[in-house]
């Protein structure tokens, strides 16, 4: 029995292939590693530099 398209019940949506996982390119990966390394280095050095600046200001104000 033929059913015209306008009278057919709605079916499942058309099949689409799954989206591929997004990956970083080699350049993006290198930039990310450099940024993380710089961030970790600054996390280590910033407290030392900050305390030096505070001590210098303290020394100048205590004169």
PDB file of N, CA, C and O in Angstrom:
ATOM      1  N   UNK A   1       0.838  -1.168   0.000  1.00  0.00           N
ATOM      2  CA  UNK A   1       0.000   0.000   0.000  1.00  0.00           C
ATOM      3  C   UNK A   1       0.887   1.237   0.000  1.00  0.00           C
ATOM      4  O   UNK A   1       1.822   1.348   0.789  1.00  0.00           O
ATOM      5  N   UNK A   2       0.582   2.163  -0.866  1.00  0.00           N
ATOM      6  CA  UNK A   2       1.377   3.382  -0.987  1.00  0.00           C
ATOM      7  C   UNK A   2       0.809   4.473  -0.084  1.00  0.00           C
ATOM      8  O   UNK A   2      -0.382   4.723  -0.057  1.00  0.00           O
ATOM      9  N   UNK A   3       1.713   5.128   0.678  1.00  0.00           N
ATOM     10  CA  UNK A   3       1.316   6.272   1.510  1.00  0.00           C
ATOM     11  C   UNK A   3       2.083   7.475   0.985  1.00  0.00           C
ATOM     12  O   UNK A   3       3.314   7.467   0.936  1.00  0.00           O
ATOM     13  N   UNK A   4       1.360   8.519   0.602  1.00  0.00           N
ATOM     14  CA  UNK A   4       2.055   9.712   0.095  1.00  0.00           C
ATOM     15  C   UNK A   4       2.952  10.321   1.186  1.00  0.00           C
ATOM     16  O   UNK A   4       2.674  10.188   2.378  1.00  0.00           O
ATOM     17  N   UNK A   5       4.034  10.986   0.793  1.00  0.00           N
ATOM     18  CA  UNK A   5       4.980  11.536   1.784  1.00  0.00           C
ATOM     19  C   UNK A   5       4.340  12.480   2.794  1.00  0.00           C
ATOM     20  O   UNK A   5       4.726  12.498   3.954  1.00  0.00           O
ATOM     21  N   UNK A   6       3.351  13.243   2.384  1.00  0.00           N
ATOM     22  CA  UNK A   6       2.736  14.194   3.331  1.00  0.00           C
ATOM     23  C   UNK A   6       1.886  13.497   4.390  1.00  0.00           C
ATOM     24  O   UNK A   6       1.569  14.069   5.418  1.00  0.00           O
ATOM     25  N   UNK A   7       1.534  12.226   4.177  1.00  0.00           N
ATOM     26  CA  UNK A   7       0.730  11.488   5.150  1.00  0.00           C
ATOM     27  C   UNK A   7       1.542  10.469   5.957  1.00  0.00           C
ATOM     28  O   UNK A   7       0.984   9.771   6.794  1.00  0.00           O
ATOM     29  N   UNK A   8       2.832  10.401   5.714  1.00  0.00           N
ATOM     30  CA  UNK A   8       3.668   9.451   6.443  1.00  0.00           C
ATOM     31  C   UNK A   8       3.945   9.969   7.857  1.00  0.00           C
ATOM     32  O   UNK A   8       4.093  11.179   8.065  1.00  0.00           O
ATOM     33  N   UNK A   9       4.020   9.075   8.835  1.00  0.00           N
ATOM     34  CA  UNK A   9       4.358   9.524  10.192  1.00  0.00           C
ATOM     35  C   UNK A   9       5.814   9.985  10.237  1.00  0.00           C
ATOM     36  O   UNK A   9       6.651   9.502   9.470  1.00  0.00           O
ATOM     37  N   UNK A  10       6.107  10.908  11.126  1.00  0.00           N
ATOM     38  CA  UNK A  10       7.505  11.372  11.195  1.00  0.00           C
ATOM     39  C   UNK A  10       8.419  10.235  11.678  1.00  0.00           C
ATOM     40  O   UNK A  10       8.094   9.511  12.610  1.00  0.00           O
ATOM     41  N   UNK A  11       9.493  10.087  11.008  1.00  0.00           N
ATOM     42  CA  UNK A  11      10.443   9.031  11.350  1.00  0.00           C
ATOM     43  C   UNK A  11      11.629   9.605  12.111  1.00  0.00           C
ATOM     44  O   UNK A  11      11.650  10.786  12.477  1.00  0.00           O
ATOM     45  N   UNK A  12      12.616   8.788  12.352  1.00  0.00           N
ATOM     46  CA  UNK A  12      13.800   9.295  13.035  1.00  0.00           C
ATOM     47  C   UNK A  12      14.531  10.296  12.142  1.00  0.00           C
ATOM     48  O   UNK A  12      14.403  10.262  10.922  1.00  0.00           O
ATOM     49  N   UNK A  13      15.285  11.211  12.753  1.00  0.00           N
ATOM     50  CA  UNK A  13      16.016  12.188  11.928  1.00  0.00           C
ATOM     51  C   UNK A  13      17.048  11.467  11.060  1.00  0.00           C
ATOM     52  O   UNK A  13      17.464  10.348  11.368  1.00  0.00           O
ATOM     53  N   UNK A  14      17.439  12.077   9.983  1.00  0.00           N
ATOM     54  CA  UNK A  14      18.408  11.425   9.104  1.00  0.00           C
ATOM     55  C   UNK A  14      19.714  11.153   9.852  1.00  0.00           C
ATOM     56  O   UNK A  14      20.119  11.916  10.720  1.00  0.00           O
ATOM     57  N   UNK A  15      20.363  10.064   9.482  1.00  0.00           N
ATOM     58  CA  UNK A  15      21.590   9.660  10.157  1.00  0.00           C
ATOM     59  C   UNK A  15      22.720  10.610   9.801  1.00  0.00           C
ATOM     60  O   UNK A  15      22.902  10.998   8.654  1.00  0.00           O
ATOM     61  N   UNK A  16      23.466  11.001  10.815  1.00  0.00           N
ATOM     62  CA  UNK A  16      24.648  11.826  10.593  1.00  0.00           C
ATOM     63  C   UNK A  16      25.820  11.146  11.277  1.00  0.00           C
ATOM     64  O   UNK A  16      25.670  10.618  12.375  1.00  0.00           O
ATOM     65  N   UNK A  17      26.979  11.182  10.646  1.00  0.00           N
ATOM     66  CA  UNK A  17      28.145  10.571  11.304  1.00  0.00           C
ATOM     67  C   UNK A  17      28.525  11.367  12.543  1.00  0.00           C
ATOM     68  O   UNK A  17      28.300  12.581  12.596  1.00  0.00           O
ATOM     69  N   UNK A  18      29.078  10.723  13.556  1.00  0.00           N
ATOM     70  CA  UNK A  18      29.465  11.459  14.763  1.00  0.00           C
ATOM     71  C   UNK A  18      30.579  12.454  14.449  1.00  0.00           C
ATOM     72  O   UNK A  18      31.409  12.217  13.561  1.00  0.00           O
ATOM     73  N   UNK A  19      30.571  13.560  15.175  1.00  0.00           N
ATOM     74  CA  UNK A  19      31.603  14.566  14.955  1.00  0.00           C
ATOM     75  C   UNK A  19      32.949  14.024  15.423  1.00  0.00           C
ATOM     76  O   UNK A  19      33.033  13.389  16.464  1.00  0.00           O
ATOM     77  N   UNK A  20      33.995  14.321  14.687  1.00  0.00           N
ATOM     78  CA  UNK A  20      35.322  13.862  15.127  1.00  0.00           C
ATOM     79  C   UNK A  20      35.766  14.654  16.358  1.00  0.00           C
ATOM     80  O   UNK A  20      35.381  15.815  16.539  1.00  0.00           O
ATOM     81  N   UNK A  21      36.583  14.010  17.193  1.00  0.00           N
ATOM     82  CA  UNK A  21      37.089  14.696  18.376  1.00  0.00           C
ATOM     83  C   UNK A  21      38.026  15.811  17.943  1.00  0.00           C
ATOM     84  O   UNK A  21      38.815  15.658  17.023  1.00  0.00           O
ATOM     85  N   UNK A  22      37.920  16.936  18.654  1.00  0.00           N
ATOM     86  CA  UNK A  22      38.808  18.049  18.346  1.00  0.00           C
ATOM     87  C   UNK A  22      40.158  17.785  19.009  1.00  0.00           C
ATOM     88  O   UNK A  22      40.231  17.491  20.190  1.00  0.00           O
ATOM     89  N   UNK A  23      41.200  17.895  18.253  1.00  0.00           N
ATOM     90  CA  UNK A  23      42.540  17.695  18.779  1.00  0.00           C
ATOM     91  C   UNK A  23      43.386  18.921  18.470  1.00  0.00           C
ATOM     92  O   UNK A  23      43.091  19.689  17.556  1.00  0.00           O
ATOM     93  N   UNK A  24      44.429  19.094  19.261  1.00  0.00           N
ATOM     94  CA  UNK A  24      45.346  20.201  19.038  1.00  0.00           C
ATOM     95  C   UNK A  24      46.340  19.834  17.945  1.00  0.00           C
ATOM     96  O   UNK A  24      46.779  18.691  17.843  1.00  0.00           O
ATOM     97  N   UNK A  25      46.709  20.841  17.168  1.00  0.00           N
ATOM     98  CA  UNK A  25      47.778  20.622  16.201  1.00  0.00           C
ATOM     99  C   UNK A  25      49.104  20.622  16.971  1.00  0.00           C
ATOM    100  O   UNK A  25      49.160  20.965  18.152  1.00  0.00           O
ATOM    101  N   UNK A  26      50.166  20.235  16.295  1.00  0.00           N
ATOM    102  CA  UNK A  26      51.483  20.214  16.945  1.00  0.00           C
ATOM    103  C   UNK A  26      51.879  21.606  17.425  1.00  0.00           C
ATOM    104  O   UNK A  26      52.427  21.773  18.504  1.00  0.00           O
ATOM    105  N   UNK A  27      51.607  22.617  16.619  1.00  0.00           N
ATOM    106  CA  UNK A  27      51.951  23.994  17.004  1.00  0.00           C
ATOM    107  C   UNK A  27      51.125  24.435  18.212  1.00  0.00           C
ATOM    108  O   UNK A  27      51.655  25.038  19.141  1.00  0.00           O
ATOM    109  N   UNK A  28      49.842  24.147  18.208  1.00  0.00           N
ATOM    110  CA  UNK A  28      48.993  24.514  19.342  1.00  0.00           C
ATOM    111  C   UNK A  28      49.438  23.791  20.608  1.00  0.00           C
ATOM    112  O   UNK A  28      49.431  24.370  21.700  1.00  0.00           O
ATOM    113  N   UNK A  29      49.843  22.540  20.465  1.00  0.00           N
ATOM    114  CA  UNK A  29      50.312  21.781  21.618  1.00  0.00           C
ATOM    115  C   UNK A  29      51.599  22.386  22.180  1.00  0.00           C
ATOM    116  O   UNK A  29      51.763  22.506  23.397  1.00  0.00           O
ATOM    117  N   UNK A  30      52.517  22.791  21.295  1.00  0.00           N
ATOM    118  CA  UNK A  30      53.765  23.404  21.747  1.00  0.00           C
ATOM    119  C   UNK A  30      53.503  24.725  22.456  1.00  0.00           C
ATOM    120  O   UNK A  30      54.094  25.006  23.499  1.00  0.00           O
ATOM    121  N   UNK A  31      52.615  25.537  21.897  1.00  0.00           N
ATOM    122  CA  UNK A  31      52.288  26.819  22.532  1.00  0.00           C
ATOM    123  C   UNK A  31      51.641  26.585  23.892  1.00  0.00           C
ATOM    124  O   UNK A  31      51.950  27.283  24.868  1.00  0.00           O
ATOM    125  N   UNK A  32      50.782  25.593  23.988  1.00  0.00           N
ATOM    126  CA  UNK A  32      50.132  25.282  25.263  1.00  0.00           C
ATOM    127  C   UNK A  32      51.162  24.853  26.308  1.00  0.00           C
ATOM    128  O   UNK A  32      51.115  25.290  27.458  1.00  0.00           O
ATOM    129  N   UNK A  33      52.107  24.003  25.907  1.00  0.00           N
ATOM    130  CA  UNK A  33      53.145  23.560  26.844  1.00  0.00           C
ATOM    131  C   UNK A  33      54.025  24.724  27.293  1.00  0.00           C
ATOM    132  O   UNK A  33      54.385  24.818  28.467  1.00  0.00           O
ATOM    133  N   UNK A  34      54.382  25.618  26.378  1.00  0.00           N
ATOM    134  CA  UNK A  34      55.166  26.791  26.756  1.00  0.00           C
ATOM    135  C   UNK A  34      54.384  27.677  27.720  1.00  0.00           C
ATOM    136  O   UNK A  34      54.943  28.197  28.699  1.00  0.00           O
ATOM    137  N   UNK A  35      53.107  27.869  27.468  1.00  0.00           N
ATOM    138  CA  UNK A  35      52.284  28.716  28.335  1.00  0.00           C
ATOM    139  C   UNK A  35      52.167  28.117  29.735  1.00  0.00           C
ATOM    140  O   UNK A  35      52.287  28.820  30.742  1.00  0.00           O
ATOM    141  N   UNK A  36      51.970  26.804  29.815  1.00  0.00           N
ATOM    142  CA  UNK A  36      51.874  26.142  31.121  1.00  0.00           C
ATOM    143  C   UNK A  36      53.216  26.227  31.844  1.00  0.00           C
ATOM    144  O   UNK A  36      53.272  26.509  33.049  1.00  0.00           O
ATOM    145  N   UNK A  37      54.311  26.007  31.131  1.00  0.00           N
ATOM    146  CA  UNK A  37      55.639  26.106  31.736  1.00  0.00           C
ATOM    147  C   UNK A  37      55.925  27.504  32.258  1.00  0.00           C
ATOM    148  O   UNK A  37      56.437  27.677  33.371  1.00  0.00           O
ATOM    149  N   UNK A  38      55.580  28.523  31.466  1.00  0.00           N
ATOM    150  CA  UNK A  38      55.771  29.907  31.899  1.00  0.00           C
ATOM    151  C   UNK A  38      54.911  30.216  33.118  1.00  0.00           C
ATOM    152  O   UNK A  38      55.372  30.851  34.072  1.00  0.00           O
ATOM    153  N   UNK A  39      53.693  29.754  33.105  1.00  0.00           N
ATOM    154  CA  UNK A  39      52.795  29.963  34.246  1.00  0.00           C
ATOM    155  C   UNK A  39      53.371  29.331  35.509  1.00  0.00           C
ATOM    156  O   UNK A  39      53.392  29.957  36.581  1.00  0.00           O
ATOM    157  N   UNK A  40      53.862  28.093  35.414  1.00  0.00           N
ATOM    158  CA  UNK A  40      54.426  27.424  36.586  1.00  0.00           C
ATOM    159  C   UNK A  40      55.690  28.124  37.072  1.00  0.00           C
ATOM    160  O   UNK A  40      55.908  28.256  38.284  1.00  0.00           O
ATOM    161  N   UNK A  41      56.521  28.596  36.156  1.00  0.00           N
ATOM    162  CA  UNK A  41      57.721  29.333  36.544  1.00  0.00           C
ATOM    163  C   UNK A  41      57.353  30.625  37.261  1.00  0.00           C
ATOM    164  O   UNK A  41      57.941  30.965  38.293  1.00  0.00           O
ATOM    165  N   UNK A  42      56.368  31.338  36.746  1.00  0.00           N
ATOM    166  CA  UNK A  42      55.944  32.574  37.398  1.00  0.00           C
ATOM    167  C   UNK A  42      55.297  32.307  38.752  1.00  0.00           C
ATOM    168  O   UNK A  42      55.438  33.111  39.678  1.00  0.00           O
ATOM    169  N   UNK A  43      54.612  31.186  38.887  1.00  0.00           N
ATOM    170  CA  UNK A  43      54.039  30.828  40.186  1.00  0.00           C
ATOM    171  C   UNK A  43      55.144  30.616  41.218  1.00  0.00           C
ATOM    172  O   UNK A  43      54.961  30.887  42.398  1.00  0.00           O
ATOM    173  N   UNK A  44      56.290  30.133  40.779  1.00  0.00           N
ATOM    174  CA  UNK A  44      57.409  29.906  41.682  1.00  0.00           C
ATOM    175  C   UNK A  44      58.148  31.211  41.990  1.00  0.00           C
ATOM    176  O   UNK A  44      58.537  31.452  43.130  1.00  0.00           O
ATOM    177  N   UNK A  45      58.351  32.068  40.980  1.00  0.00           N
ATOM    178  CA  UNK A  45      59.162  33.265  41.153  1.00  0.00           C
ATOM    179  C   UNK A  45      58.392  34.482  41.664  1.00  0.00           C
ATOM    180  O   UNK A  45      58.990  35.346  42.298  1.00  0.00           O
ATOM    181  N   UNK A  46      57.122  34.583  41.387  1.00  0.00           N
ATOM    182  CA  UNK A  46      56.365  35.779  41.749  1.00  0.00           C
ATOM    183  C   UNK A  46      56.345  36.034  43.257  1.00  0.00           C
ATOM    184  O   UNK A  46      56.525  37.183  43.676  1.00  0.00           O
ATOM    185  N   UNK A  47      56.159  35.042  44.111  1.00  0.00           N
ATOM    186  CA  UNK A  47      56.189  35.348  45.547  1.00  0.00           C
ATOM    187  C   UNK A  47      57.545  35.889  45.999  1.00  0.00           C
ATOM    188  O   UNK A  47      57.618  36.781  46.833  1.00  0.00           O
ATOM    189  N   UNK A  48      58.628  35.364  45.435  1.00  0.00           N
ATOM    190  CA  UNK A  48      59.957  35.859  45.796  1.00  0.00           C
ATOM    191  C   UNK A  48      60.130  37.304  45.337  1.00  0.00           C
ATOM    192  O   UNK A  48      60.616  38.149  46.076  1.00  0.00           O
ATOM    193  N   UNK A  49      59.743  37.572  44.098  1.00  0.00           N
ATOM    194  CA  UNK A  49      59.842  38.944  43.579  1.00  0.00           C
ATOM    195  C   UNK A  49      58.922  39.892  44.320  1.00  0.00           C
ATOM    196  O   UNK A  49      59.274  41.034  44.603  1.00  0.00           O
ATOM    197  N   UNK A  50      57.744  39.420  44.674  1.00  0.00           N
ATOM    198  CA  UNK A  50      56.790  40.263  45.398  1.00  0.00           C
ATOM    199  C   UNK A  50      57.303  40.603  46.782  1.00  0.00           C
ATOM    200  O   UNK A  50      57.188  41.751  47.239  1.00  0.00           O
ATOM    201  N   UNK A  51      57.908  39.633  47.463  1.00  0.00           N
ATOM    202  CA  UNK A  51      58.420  39.916  48.803  1.00  0.00           C
ATOM    203  C   UNK A  51      59.612  40.858  48.736  1.00  0.00           C
ATOM    204  O   UNK A  51      59.809  41.692  49.616  1.00  0.00           O
ATOM    205  N   UNK A  52      60.407  40.779  47.658  1.00  0.00           N
ATOM    206  CA  UNK A  52      61.545  41.686  47.504  1.00  0.00           C
ATOM    207  C   UNK A  52      61.055  43.113  47.323  1.00  0.00           C
ATOM    208  O   UNK A  52      61.606  44.047  47.913  1.00  0.00           O
ATOM    209  N   UNK A  53      60.025  43.288  46.525  1.00  0.00           N
ATOM    210  CA  UNK A  53      59.473  44.630  46.316  1.00  0.00           C
ATOM    211  C   UNK A  53      58.890  45.173  47.611  1.00  0.00           C
ATOM    212  O   UNK A  53      59.098  46.336  47.965  1.00  0.00           O
ATOM    213  N   UNK A  54      58.192  44.347  48.356  1.00  0.00           N
ATOM    214  CA  UNK A  54      57.612  44.784  49.627  1.00  0.00           C
ATOM    215  C   UNK A  54      58.721  45.173  50.599  1.00  0.00           C
ATOM    216  O   UNK A  54      58.638  46.197  51.291  1.00  0.00           O
ATOM    217  N   UNK A  55      59.788  44.387  50.665  1.00  0.00           N
ATOM    218  CA  UNK A  55      60.909  44.713  51.552  1.00  0.00           C
ATOM    219  C   UNK A  55      61.581  46.010  51.130  1.00  0.00           C
ATOM    220  O   UNK A  55      62.004  46.803  51.979  1.00  0.00           O
ATOM    221  N   UNK A  56      61.723  46.237  49.820  1.00  0.00           N
ATOM    222  CA  UNK A  56      62.339  47.481  49.346  1.00  0.00           C
ATOM    223  C   UNK A  56      61.482  48.682  49.732  1.00  0.00           C
ATOM    224  O   UNK A  56      62.011  49.717  50.181  1.00  0.00           O
ATOM    225  N   UNK A  57      60.180  48.580  49.572  1.00  0.00           N
ATOM    226  CA  UNK A  57      59.286  49.690  49.963  1.00  0.00           C
ATOM    227  C   UNK A  57      59.350  49.891  51.470  1.00  0.00           C
ATOM    228  O   UNK A  57      59.415  51.032  51.952  1.00  0.00           O
ATOM    229  N   UNK A  58      59.366  48.809  52.218  1.00  0.00           N
ATOM    230  CA  UNK A  58      59.471  48.902  53.681  1.00  0.00           C
ATOM    231  C   UNK A  58      60.769  49.602  54.101  1.00  0.00           C
ATOM    232  O   UNK A  58      60.778  50.451  54.977  1.00  0.00           O
ATOM    233  N   UNK A  59      61.856  49.242  53.412  1.00  0.00           N
ATOM    234  CA  UNK A  59      63.137  49.866  53.712  1.00  0.00           C
ATOM    235  C   UNK A  59      63.107  51.364  53.408  1.00  0.00           C
ATOM    236  O   UNK A  59      63.618  52.168  54.188  1.00  0.00           O
ATOM    237  N   UNK A  60      62.526  51.741  52.260  1.00  0.00           N
ATOM    238  CA  UNK A  60      62.474  53.162  51.893  1.00  0.00           C
ATOM    239  C   UNK A  60      61.590  53.951  52.850  1.00  0.00           C
ATOM    240  O   UNK A  60      61.885  55.112  53.160  1.00  0.00           O
ATOM    241  N   UNK A  61      60.516  53.364  53.310  1.00  0.00           N
ATOM    242  CA  UNK A  61      59.598  54.092  54.212  1.00  0.00           C
ATOM    243  C   UNK A  61      60.108  54.124  55.647  1.00  0.00           C
ATOM    244  O   UNK A  61      59.717  55.007  56.419  1.00  0.00           O
ATOM    245  N   UNK A  62      60.977  53.208  56.009  1.00  0.00           N
ATOM    246  CA  UNK A  62      61.450  53.177  57.390  1.00  0.00           C
ATOM    247  C   UNK A  62      62.610  54.117  57.647  1.00  0.00           C
ATOM    248  O   UNK A  62      63.015  54.305  58.773  1.00  0.00           O
ATOM    249  N   UNK A  63      63.178  54.740  56.634  1.00  0.00           N
ATOM    250  CA  UNK A  63      64.297  55.669  56.807  1.00  0.00           C
ATOM    251  C   UNK A  63      63.886  56.923  57.460  1.00  0.00           C
ATOM    252  O   UNK A  63      63.068  57.614  57.476  1.00  0.00           O
TER     253      UNK A  63
END
